[in-house]
PDB file of N, CA and C in Angstrom:
ATOM      1  N   MET A   9      15.028 -20.515 -34.385  1.00  0.00           N
ATOM      2  CA  MET A   9      14.215 -21.336 -33.474  1.00  0.00           C
ATOM      3  C   MET A   9      13.375 -22.333 -34.274  1.00  0.00           C
ATOM      4  N   LEU A  10      12.926 -23.369 -33.575  1.00  0.00           N
ATOM      5  CA  LEU A  10      12.116 -24.389 -34.238  1.00  0.00           C
ATOM      6  C   LEU A  10      10.778 -23.810 -34.664  1.00  0.00           C
ATOM      7  N   ASN A  11      10.245 -24.341 -35.736  1.00  0.00           N
ATOM      8  CA  ASN A  11       8.979 -23.831 -36.271  1.00  0.00           C
ATOM      9  C   ASN A  11       7.871 -24.823 -35.946  1.00  0.00           C
ATOM     10  N   ASN A  12       7.735 -25.146 -34.659  1.00  0.00           N
ATOM     11  CA  ASN A  12       6.700 -26.086 -34.219  1.00  0.00           C
ATOM     12  C   ASN A  12       5.625 -25.354 -33.440  1.00  0.00           C
ATOM     13  N   LYS A  13       4.389 -25.765 -33.615  1.00  0.00           N
ATOM     14  CA  LYS A  13       3.299 -25.127 -32.878  1.00  0.00           C
ATOM     15  C   LYS A  13       3.381 -25.480 -31.398  1.00  0.00           C
ATOM     16  N   LYS A  14       3.908 -26.676 -31.089  1.00  0.00           N
ATOM     17  CA  LYS A  14       4.033 -27.082 -29.686  1.00  0.00           C
ATOM     18  C   LYS A  14       4.964 -26.143 -28.938  1.00  0.00           C
ATOM     19  N   VAL A  15       6.037 -25.702 -29.608  1.00  0.00           N
ATOM     20  CA  VAL A  15       6.987 -24.787 -28.968  1.00  0.00           C
ATOM     21  C   VAL A  15       6.293 -23.476 -28.641  1.00  0.00           C
ATOM     22  N   ASN A  16       5.498 -22.961 -29.583  1.00  0.00           N
ATOM     23  CA  ASN A  16       4.783 -21.703 -29.343  1.00  0.00           C
ATOM     24  C   ASN A  16       3.795 -21.854 -28.199  1.00  0.00           C
ATOM     25  N   ILE A  17       3.088 -22.982 -28.152  1.00  0.00           N
ATOM     26  CA  ILE A  17       2.130 -23.222 -27.070  1.00  0.00           C
ATOM     27  C   ILE A  17       2.871 -23.297 -25.740  1.00  0.00           C
ATOM     28  N   PHE A  18       4.046 -23.951 -25.739  1.00  0.00           N
ATOM     29  CA  PHE A  18       4.825 -24.075 -24.506  1.00  0.00           C
ATOM     30  C   PHE A  18       5.285 -22.706 -24.027  1.00  0.00           C
ATOM     31  N   LEU A  19       5.734 -21.852 -24.957  1.00  0.00           N
ATOM     32  CA  LEU A  19       6.159 -20.500 -24.586  1.00  0.00           C
ATOM     33  C   LEU A  19       4.986 -19.713 -24.024  1.00  0.00           C
ATOM     34  N   LEU A  20       3.799 -19.896 -24.605  1.00  0.00           N
ATOM     35  CA  LEU A  20       2.618 -19.188 -24.128  1.00  0.00           C
ATOM     36  C   LEU A  20       2.275 -19.651 -22.714  1.00  0.00           C
ATOM     37  N   ILE A  21       2.372 -20.962 -22.456  1.00  0.00           N
ATOM     38  CA  ILE A  21       2.092 -21.491 -21.116  1.00  0.00           C
ATOM     39  C   ILE A  21       3.095 -20.923 -20.120  1.00  0.00           C
ATOM     40  N   ILE A  22       4.371 -20.866 -20.513  1.00  0.00           N
ATOM     41  CA  ILE A  22       5.400 -20.319 -19.623  1.00  0.00           C
ATOM     42  C   ILE A  22       5.099 -18.859 -19.305  1.00  0.00           C
ATOM     43  N   ALA A  23       4.663 -18.097 -20.314  1.00  0.00           N
ATOM     44  CA  ALA A  23       4.334 -16.689 -20.094  1.00  0.00           C
ATOM     45  C   ALA A  23       3.188 -16.553 -19.101  1.00  0.00           C
ATOM     46  N   VAL A  24       2.166 -17.407 -19.249  1.00  0.00           N
ATOM     47  CA  VAL A  24       1.025 -17.358 -18.328  1.00  0.00           C
ATOM     48  C   VAL A  24       1.483 -17.711 -16.920  1.00  0.00           C
ATOM     49  N   VAL A  25       2.339 -18.730 -16.795  1.00  0.00           N
ATOM     50  CA  VAL A  25       2.844 -19.129 -15.473  1.00  0.00           C
ATOM     51  C   VAL A  25       3.620 -17.980 -14.837  1.00  0.00           C
ATOM     52  N   LEU A  26       4.441 -17.285 -15.645  1.00  0.00           N
ATOM     53  CA  LEU A  26       5.201 -16.157 -15.115  1.00  0.00           C
ATOM     54  C   LEU A  26       4.263 -15.060 -14.628  1.00  0.00           C
ATOM     55  N   PHE A  27       3.182 -14.813 -15.397  1.00  0.00           N
ATOM     56  CA  PHE A  27       2.225 -13.789 -14.987  1.00  0.00           C
ATOM     57  C   PHE A  27       1.548 -14.184 -13.681  1.00  0.00           C
ATOM     58  N   VAL A  28       1.249 -15.485 -13.512  1.00  0.00           N
ATOM     59  CA  VAL A  28       0.563 -15.937 -12.291  1.00  0.00           C
ATOM     60  C   VAL A  28       1.511 -15.878 -11.095  1.00  0.00           C
ATOM     61  N   PHE A  29       2.768 -16.316 -11.294  1.00  0.00           N
ATOM     62  CA  PHE A  29       3.718 -16.363 -10.183  1.00  0.00           C
ATOM     63  C   PHE A  29       4.280 -14.990  -9.843  1.00  0.00           C
ATOM     64  N   LEU A  30       4.188 -14.056 -10.793  1.00  0.00           N
ATOM     65  CA  LEU A  30       4.721 -12.710 -10.540  1.00  0.00           C
ATOM     66  C   LEU A  30       3.606 -11.681 -10.681  1.00  0.00           C
ATOM     67  N   PRO A  31       2.743 -11.562  -9.658  1.00  0.00           N
ATOM     68  CA  PRO A  31       1.606 -10.638  -9.720  1.00  0.00           C
ATOM     69  C   PRO A  31       2.052  -9.185  -9.781  1.00  0.00           C
ATOM     70  N   ARG A  32       2.884  -8.777  -8.807  1.00  0.00           N
ATOM     71  CA  ARG A  32       3.349  -7.379  -8.795  1.00  0.00           C
ATOM     72  C   ARG A  32       4.856  -7.283  -8.635  1.00  0.00           C
ATOM     73  N   PHE A  33       5.517  -8.415  -8.411  1.00  0.00           N
ATOM     74  CA  PHE A  33       6.967  -8.405  -8.205  1.00  0.00           C
ATOM     75  C   PHE A  33       7.667  -8.225  -9.546  1.00  0.00           C
ATOM     76  N   LEU A  34       8.280  -7.075  -9.760  1.00  0.00           N
ATOM     77  CA  LEU A  34       8.944  -6.763 -11.028  1.00  0.00           C
ATOM     78  C   LEU A  34       7.989  -6.951 -12.190  1.00  0.00           C
ATOM     79  N   SER A  35       6.740  -6.532 -12.005  1.00  0.00           N
ATOM     80  CA  SER A  35       5.709  -6.732 -13.034  1.00  0.00           C
ATOM     81  C   SER A  35       6.084  -5.994 -14.321  1.00  0.00           C
ATOM     82  N   GLY A  36       6.454  -4.731 -14.215  1.00  0.00           N
ATOM     83  CA  GLY A  36       6.770  -3.952 -15.405  1.00  0.00           C
ATOM     84  C   GLY A  36       7.920  -4.567 -16.195  1.00  0.00           C
ATOM     85  N   TYR A  37       8.982  -5.002 -15.481  1.00  0.00           N
ATOM     86  CA  TYR A  37      10.142  -5.586 -16.152  1.00  0.00           C
ATOM     87  C   TYR A  37       9.759  -6.869 -16.874  1.00  0.00           C
ATOM     88  N   TRP A  38       8.999  -7.737 -16.192  1.00  0.00           N
ATOM     89  CA  TRP A  38       8.615  -9.017 -16.802  1.00  0.00           C
ATOM     90  C   TRP A  38       7.659  -8.804 -17.962  1.00  0.00           C
ATOM     91  N   VAL A  39       6.773  -7.797 -17.850  1.00  0.00           N
ATOM     92  CA  VAL A  39       5.854  -7.510 -18.960  1.00  0.00           C
ATOM     93  C   VAL A  39       6.656  -7.135 -20.202  1.00  0.00           C
ATOM     94  N   ARG A  40       7.714  -6.342 -20.021  1.00  0.00           N
ATOM     95  CA  ARG A  40       8.538  -5.948 -21.172  1.00  0.00           C
ATOM     96  C   ARG A  40       9.280  -7.156 -21.734  1.00  0.00           C
ATOM     97  N   VAL A  41       9.785  -8.014 -20.848  1.00  0.00           N
ATOM     98  CA  VAL A  41      10.518  -9.205 -21.306  1.00  0.00           C
ATOM     99  C   VAL A  41       9.591 -10.133 -22.076  1.00  0.00           C
ATOM    100  N   ILE A  42       8.401 -10.402 -21.514  1.00  0.00           N
ATOM    101  CA  ILE A  42       7.449 -11.307 -22.174  1.00  0.00           C
ATOM    102  C   ILE A  42       6.973 -10.695 -23.490  1.00  0.00           C
ATOM    103  N   THR A  43       6.756  -9.376 -23.502  1.00  0.00           N
ATOM    104  CA  THR A  43       6.335  -8.719 -24.745  1.00  0.00           C
ATOM    105  C   THR A  43       7.422  -8.873 -25.807  1.00  0.00           C
ATOM    106  N   ALA A  44       8.683  -8.725 -25.412  1.00  0.00           N
ATOM    107  CA  ALA A  44       9.789  -8.895 -26.359  1.00  0.00           C
ATOM    108  C   ALA A  44       9.824 -10.328 -26.880  1.00  0.00           C
ATOM    109  N   ILE A  45       9.599 -11.303 -25.986  1.00  0.00           N
ATOM    110  CA  ILE A  45       9.593 -12.712 -26.405  1.00  0.00           C
ATOM    111  C   ILE A  45       8.479 -12.945 -27.416  1.00  0.00           C
ATOM    112  N   PHE A  46       7.296 -12.388 -27.139  1.00  0.00           N
ATOM    113  CA  PHE A  46       6.174 -12.581 -28.058  1.00  0.00           C
ATOM    114  C   PHE A  46       6.464 -11.923 -29.403  1.00  0.00           C
ATOM    115  N   MET A  47       7.126 -10.758 -29.400  1.00  0.00           N
ATOM    116  CA  MET A  47       7.411 -10.062 -30.658  1.00  0.00           C
ATOM    117  C   MET A  47       8.466 -10.833 -31.448  1.00  0.00           C
ATOM    118  N   TYR A  48       9.443 -11.439 -30.746  1.00  0.00           N
ATOM    119  CA  TYR A  48      10.450 -12.236 -31.440  1.00  0.00           C
ATOM    120  C   TYR A  48       9.857 -13.542 -31.942  1.00  0.00           C
ATOM    121  N   ALA A  49       8.860 -14.080 -31.219  1.00  0.00           N
ATOM    122  CA  ALA A  49       8.229 -15.353 -31.610  1.00  0.00           C
ATOM    123  C   ALA A  49       7.159 -15.082 -32.663  1.00  0.00           C
TER     124      ALA A  49
END
């Protein structure tokens, strides 16, 4: 993946948007997916 700070900021914004749009709908699954993305990033 690219080593740009803008990319990391964009991924963080996407994660926040997902958390806002998915309050309780598949919350556990998305939390695991986002956690995996953060660990890979």
